[in-house]
Short mmCIF file of C-alpha atoms in Angstrom, two decimals:
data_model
loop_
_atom_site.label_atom_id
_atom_site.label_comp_id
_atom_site.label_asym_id
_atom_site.label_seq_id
_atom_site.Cartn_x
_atom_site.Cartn_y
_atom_site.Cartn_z
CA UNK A 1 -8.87 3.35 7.46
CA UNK A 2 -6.50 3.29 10.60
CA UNK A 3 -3.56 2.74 8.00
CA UNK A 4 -4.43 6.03 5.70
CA UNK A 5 -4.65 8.31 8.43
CA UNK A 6 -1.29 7.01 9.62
CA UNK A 7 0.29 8.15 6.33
CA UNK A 8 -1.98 10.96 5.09
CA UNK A 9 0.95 12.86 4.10
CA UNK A 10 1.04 10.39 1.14
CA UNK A 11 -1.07 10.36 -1.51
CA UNK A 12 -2.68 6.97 -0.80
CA UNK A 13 -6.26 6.17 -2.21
CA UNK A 14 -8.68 4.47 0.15
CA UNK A 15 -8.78 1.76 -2.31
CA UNK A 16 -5.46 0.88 -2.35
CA UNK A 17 -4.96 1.62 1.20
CA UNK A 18 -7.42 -1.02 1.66
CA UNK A 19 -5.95 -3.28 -1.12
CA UNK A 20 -2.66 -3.72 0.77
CA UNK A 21 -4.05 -3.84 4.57
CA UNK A 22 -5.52 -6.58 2.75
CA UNK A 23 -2.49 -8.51 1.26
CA UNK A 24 -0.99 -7.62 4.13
CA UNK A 25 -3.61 -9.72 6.43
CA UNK A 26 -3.22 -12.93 4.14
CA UNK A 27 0.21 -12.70 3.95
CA UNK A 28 0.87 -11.80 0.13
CA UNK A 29 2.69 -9.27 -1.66
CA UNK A 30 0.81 -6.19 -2.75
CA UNK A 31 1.23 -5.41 -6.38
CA UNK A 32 1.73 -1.60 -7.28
CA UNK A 33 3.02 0.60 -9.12
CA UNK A 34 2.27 3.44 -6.80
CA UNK A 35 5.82 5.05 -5.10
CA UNK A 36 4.08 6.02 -2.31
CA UNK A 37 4.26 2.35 -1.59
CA UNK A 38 7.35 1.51 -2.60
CA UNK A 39 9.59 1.52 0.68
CA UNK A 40 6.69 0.38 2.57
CA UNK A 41 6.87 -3.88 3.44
CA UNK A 42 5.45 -6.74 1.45
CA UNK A 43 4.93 -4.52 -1.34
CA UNK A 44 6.08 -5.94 -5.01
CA UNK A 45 6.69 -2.61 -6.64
CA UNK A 46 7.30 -2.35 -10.41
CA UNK A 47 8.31 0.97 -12.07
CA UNK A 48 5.82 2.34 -14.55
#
């Protein structure tokens, strides 16, 4: 929760917000497609 209202100008869904606190906590890449993830760190991001 903490992260998404740190970057509500984004259009970040709770989900996935959640999803990559989550990688983030056990040390593995989050997979997305998503660019408002892409220049953020430990993030894996393929183009659509």
């Amino acid at each position: 929760m903490k992260f998404r209202v740190m970057n509500k100008n984004k259009n970040m869904s709770m989900t996935d917000c959640i999803s990559y606190m989550q990688a983030k906590e056990l040390g593995i890449k989050f997979l997305t497609g998503d660019k408002e993830f892409e220049d953020l760190e430990n993030v894996e991001f393929i183009k659509k």
